[in-house]
Short mmCIF file of C-alpha atoms in Angstrom, two decimals:
data_model
loop_
_atom_site.label_atom_id
_atom_site.label_comp_id
_atom_site.label_asym_id
_atom_site.label_seq_id
_atom_site.Cartn_x
_atom_site.Cartn_y
_atom_site.Cartn_z
CA UNK A 1 7.21 -25.49 0.44
CA UNK A 2 9.30 -23.83 3.17
CA UNK A 3 8.43 -26.59 5.65
CA UNK A 4 11.29 -26.14 8.13
CA UNK A 5 11.23 -22.79 9.90
CA UNK A 6 14.62 -22.88 11.60
CA UNK A 7 16.62 -19.72 12.25
CA UNK A 8 19.02 -20.58 9.42
CA UNK A 9 16.13 -21.23 7.02
CA UNK A 10 14.55 -17.89 7.84
CA UNK A 11 17.90 -16.15 7.34
CA UNK A 12 18.26 -17.75 3.90
CA UNK A 13 14.68 -16.79 3.01
CA UNK A 14 15.40 -13.21 4.08
CA UNK A 15 18.61 -12.95 2.04
CA UNK A 16 16.95 -14.59 -0.97
CA UNK A 17 14.02 -12.19 -0.79
CA UNK A 18 16.28 -9.14 -0.59
CA UNK A 19 18.38 -10.23 -3.59
CA UNK A 20 15.42 -11.36 -5.68
CA UNK A 21 13.17 -8.38 -5.03
CA UNK A 22 16.01 -5.89 -5.56
CA UNK A 23 16.79 -7.33 -8.98
CA UNK A 24 13.08 -7.64 -9.80
CA UNK A 25 12.41 -3.96 -9.10
CA UNK A 26 15.65 -2.72 -10.66
CA UNK A 27 14.74 -4.51 -13.90
CA UNK A 28 11.33 -2.83 -13.94
CA UNK A 29 13.14 0.50 -13.69
CA UNK A 30 15.81 -0.36 -16.25
CA UNK A 31 13.26 -1.64 -18.78
CA UNK A 32 11.21 1.51 -18.44
CA UNK A 33 14.33 3.61 -19.04
CA UNK A 34 15.37 1.39 -21.98
CA UNK A 35 11.95 2.00 -23.53
CA UNK A 36 12.25 5.77 -23.21
CA UNK A 37 10.80 6.70 -19.80
CA UNK A 38 13.30 8.17 -17.32
CA UNK A 39 10.80 8.48 -14.42
CA UNK A 40 12.29 5.62 -12.41
CA UNK A 41 15.86 6.67 -13.21
CA UNK A 42 15.22 10.18 -11.89
CA UNK A 43 13.97 8.64 -8.63
CA UNK A 44 17.08 6.46 -8.28
CA UNK A 45 15.31 3.15 -8.87
CA UNK A 46 17.80 1.76 -11.40
CA UNK A 47 19.84 0.58 -8.47
CA UNK A 48 21.06 -2.61 -6.80
CA UNK A 49 20.73 -0.93 -3.41
CA UNK A 50 17.94 -2.88 -1.63
CA UNK A 51 16.98 0.18 0.40
CA UNK A 52 15.75 1.83 -2.80
CA UNK A 53 13.17 -0.89 -3.36
CA UNK A 54 12.20 -2.50 -0.06
CA UNK A 55 9.10 -1.64 1.93
CA UNK A 56 9.71 -2.71 5.56
CA UNK A 57 6.27 -4.27 6.09
CA UNK A 58 5.29 -5.35 2.60
CA UNK A 59 8.67 -6.78 1.60
CA UNK A 60 10.10 -8.17 4.82
CA UNK A 61 7.36 -8.85 7.37
CA UNK A 62 4.38 -9.77 5.18
CA UNK A 63 6.08 -12.62 3.26
CA UNK A 64 7.10 -14.38 6.49
CA UNK A 65 3.54 -14.11 7.80
CA UNK A 66 2.02 -15.43 4.58
CA UNK A 67 4.59 -18.23 4.20
CA UNK A 68 3.55 -19.46 7.66
CA UNK A 69 -0.20 -19.02 6.99
CA UNK A 70 -0.46 -20.03 3.33
CA UNK A 71 2.90 -21.77 2.63
CA UNK A 72 3.31 -19.09 -0.04
CA UNK A 73 4.94 -15.62 0.12
CA UNK A 74 2.66 -12.64 -0.45
CA UNK A 75 4.64 -9.40 -0.57
CA UNK A 76 4.88 -5.92 -1.99
CA UNK A 77 7.93 -3.78 -2.74
CA UNK A 78 7.90 -0.04 -3.34
CA UNK A 79 6.15 0.41 -6.70
CA UNK A 80 8.51 1.43 -9.49
CA UNK A 81 7.12 4.61 -11.05
CA UNK A 82 6.81 4.84 -14.80
CA UNK A 83 4.80 6.86 -17.28
CA UNK A 84 3.03 4.48 -19.70
CA UNK A 85 2.58 7.36 -22.13
CA UNK A 86 6.34 7.83 -22.43
CA UNK A 87 7.44 4.26 -23.11
CA UNK A 88 7.85 3.03 -26.66
CA UNK A 89 5.23 0.71 -28.19
CA UNK A 90 2.37 1.99 -26.03
CA UNK A 91 0.51 -0.69 -24.09
CA UNK A 92 2.93 -3.36 -25.27
CA UNK A 93 5.86 -1.33 -23.94
CA UNK A 94 4.06 -1.01 -20.60
CA UNK A 95 3.55 -4.79 -20.64
CA UNK A 96 7.30 -5.27 -21.17
CA UNK A 97 8.00 -3.05 -18.16
CA UNK A 98 5.54 -5.10 -16.14
CA UNK A 99 6.82 -8.57 -16.99
CA UNK A 100 10.51 -7.59 -16.75
CA UNK A 101 10.37 -8.16 -12.98
CA UNK A 102 8.89 -11.67 -12.91
CA UNK A 103 10.99 -12.75 -15.89
CA UNK A 104 14.05 -11.67 -13.89
CA UNK A 105 12.89 -13.97 -11.07
CA UNK A 106 12.44 -16.81 -13.54
CA UNK A 107 15.98 -16.20 -14.83
CA UNK A 108 17.33 -16.21 -11.25
CA UNK A 109 15.52 -19.50 -10.63
CA UNK A 110 17.14 -20.95 -13.75
CA UNK A 111 20.59 -19.73 -12.68
CA UNK A 112 20.09 -21.21 -9.20
CA UNK A 113 18.93 -24.47 -10.77
CA UNK A 114 22.01 -24.60 -13.01
CA UNK A 115 24.37 -24.02 -10.10
CA UNK A 116 22.55 -26.64 -8.03
CA UNK A 117 22.86 -29.24 -10.80
CA UNK A 118 26.54 -28.43 -11.37
CA UNK A 119 27.34 -28.62 -7.66
CA UNK A 120 25.72 -32.00 -7.02
CA UNK A 121 28.15 -34.47 -5.52
CA UNK A 122 30.59 -32.03 -3.96
CA UNK A 123 28.59 -29.14 -2.49
CA UNK A 124 27.68 -29.21 1.20
CA UNK A 125 24.11 -30.02 2.22
CA UNK A 126 23.70 -26.49 3.62
CA UNK A 127 24.78 -24.88 0.34
CA UNK A 128 22.39 -27.09 -1.65
CA UNK A 129 19.51 -26.27 0.69
CA UNK A 130 20.25 -22.54 0.42
CA UNK A 131 20.20 -22.78 -3.38
CA UNK A 132 16.96 -24.76 -3.27
CA UNK A 133 15.31 -22.08 -1.13
CA UNK A 134 16.62 -19.39 -3.50
CA UNK A 135 15.07 -21.24 -6.44
CA UNK A 136 11.78 -21.71 -4.56
CA UNK A 137 11.62 -18.02 -3.66
CA UNK A 138 12.17 -16.92 -7.24
CA UNK A 139 9.69 -19.41 -8.66
CA UNK A 140 7.13 -18.16 -6.12
CA UNK A 141 7.80 -14.54 -7.08
CA UNK A 142 7.48 -15.39 -10.77
CA UNK A 143 4.22 -17.32 -10.38
CA UNK A 144 2.63 -14.82 -7.98
CA UNK A 145 3.54 -11.70 -9.94
CA UNK A 146 2.25 -13.18 -13.20
CA UNK A 147 -1.29 -13.40 -11.78
CA UNK A 148 -3.31 -11.09 -14.07
CA UNK A 149 -4.95 -9.17 -11.22
CA UNK A 150 -4.02 -5.48 -10.83
CA UNK A 151 -1.66 -4.23 -9.51
CA UNK A 152 0.42 -7.38 -10.10
CA UNK A 153 2.78 -7.44 -13.07
CA UNK A 154 0.80 -10.05 -14.99
CA UNK A 155 -2.09 -7.60 -15.25
CA UNK A 156 0.06 -5.40 -17.52
CA UNK A 157 0.39 -8.26 -19.98
CA UNK A 158 -3.36 -8.93 -19.92
CA UNK A 159 -4.07 -5.19 -20.23
CA UNK A 160 -2.03 -4.96 -23.44
CA UNK A 161 -4.23 -7.53 -25.19
CA UNK A 162 -7.60 -6.93 -23.49
CA UNK A 163 -10.48 -5.02 -25.12
CA UNK A 164 -11.18 -1.52 -23.87
CA UNK A 165 -14.07 -2.56 -21.61
CA UNK A 166 -11.83 -4.99 -19.70
CA UNK A 167 -9.05 -2.39 -19.56
CA UNK A 168 -11.45 0.08 -17.93
CA UNK A 169 -12.58 -2.54 -15.41
CA UNK A 170 -8.97 -3.43 -14.56
CA UNK A 171 -8.09 0.24 -14.06
CA UNK A 172 -10.99 0.64 -11.63
CA UNK A 173 -10.13 -2.43 -9.58
CA UNK A 174 -6.39 -1.69 -9.31
CA UNK A 175 -6.70 0.18 -6.01
CA UNK A 176 -8.49 -2.84 -4.50
CA UNK A 177 -6.36 -5.54 -6.12
CA UNK A 178 -4.17 -6.28 -3.12
CA UNK A 179 -7.22 -6.76 -0.88
CA UNK A 180 -8.82 -8.97 -3.52
CA UNK A 181 -5.70 -11.16 -3.52
CA UNK A 182 -5.71 -11.49 0.27
CA UNK A 183 -9.44 -12.29 0.16
CA UNK A 184 -8.86 -15.00 -2.44
CA UNK A 185 -6.05 -16.55 -0.38
CA UNK A 186 -8.08 -16.49 2.82
CA UNK A 187 -11.56 -17.34 1.55
CA UNK A 188 -10.94 -19.45 -1.56
CA UNK A 189 -8.75 -22.48 -0.73
CA UNK A 190 -8.74 -23.49 -4.39
CA UNK A 191 -6.88 -20.27 -5.25
CA UNK A 192 -4.01 -20.86 -2.81
CA UNK A 193 -3.97 -24.54 -3.84
CA UNK A 194 -3.64 -23.47 -7.46
CA UNK A 195 -0.67 -21.22 -6.66
CA UNK A 196 1.02 -23.96 -4.62
CA UNK A 197 0.44 -26.51 -7.40
CA UNK A 198 1.83 -24.13 -10.03
CA UNK A 199 4.91 -23.54 -7.88
CA UNK A 200 5.38 -27.24 -7.30
CA UNK A 201 5.03 -28.02 -11.00
CA UNK A 202 7.63 -25.43 -12.02
CA UNK A 203 10.07 -26.54 -9.32
CA UNK A 204 9.66 -30.22 -10.24
CA UNK A 205 10.27 -29.30 -13.88
CA UNK A 206 13.45 -27.41 -12.96
CA UNK A 207 14.67 -29.90 -10.39
CA UNK A 208 13.32 -33.35 -11.26
CA UNK A 209 14.23 -35.86 -8.57
CA UNK A 210 15.69 -33.21 -6.24
CA UNK A 211 12.50 -31.97 -4.56
#
């Protein structure tokens, strides 16, 4: 994944990240508002302006470093604020807010896949490669964010169905979750291999014969 680090490839990765993360975070905010919590709306996060969502280090610098080191982007945008006590359906509403972001990335990957299939035979090689990178980025964001480790989005889905004891444990570990993820990537090769294999499987499913 992301094997050729040319200037044009890095530019496409950058543009893809900005588009994908902006829509990811905006959908978190919109879903929270749709479910009755206006916290994110009041802070201007229901927006397609990337500057509202991007953290300079976590969103732009960190993914390039981790792509080079792990062949997989690890990143963090500005957290979208929401009040879980104000959304409809309680914990399940909070889970919907959480998974709205990664599901948006999955949808973007599907759209990119559809365009790539439709353009085969007449699109330029550069256009096809840009679409392929866009799909790879969004698949990676979907897979990574669905990991059920706080503070990643997948933890919200697990939290909604977990017993109270596990919920309490997850709440306590949330402040350390990002460091736990880095530790797993660095110290547990099987973890990064699992993420790469999941990415590869999804991409091969979407684009059989093209990757």
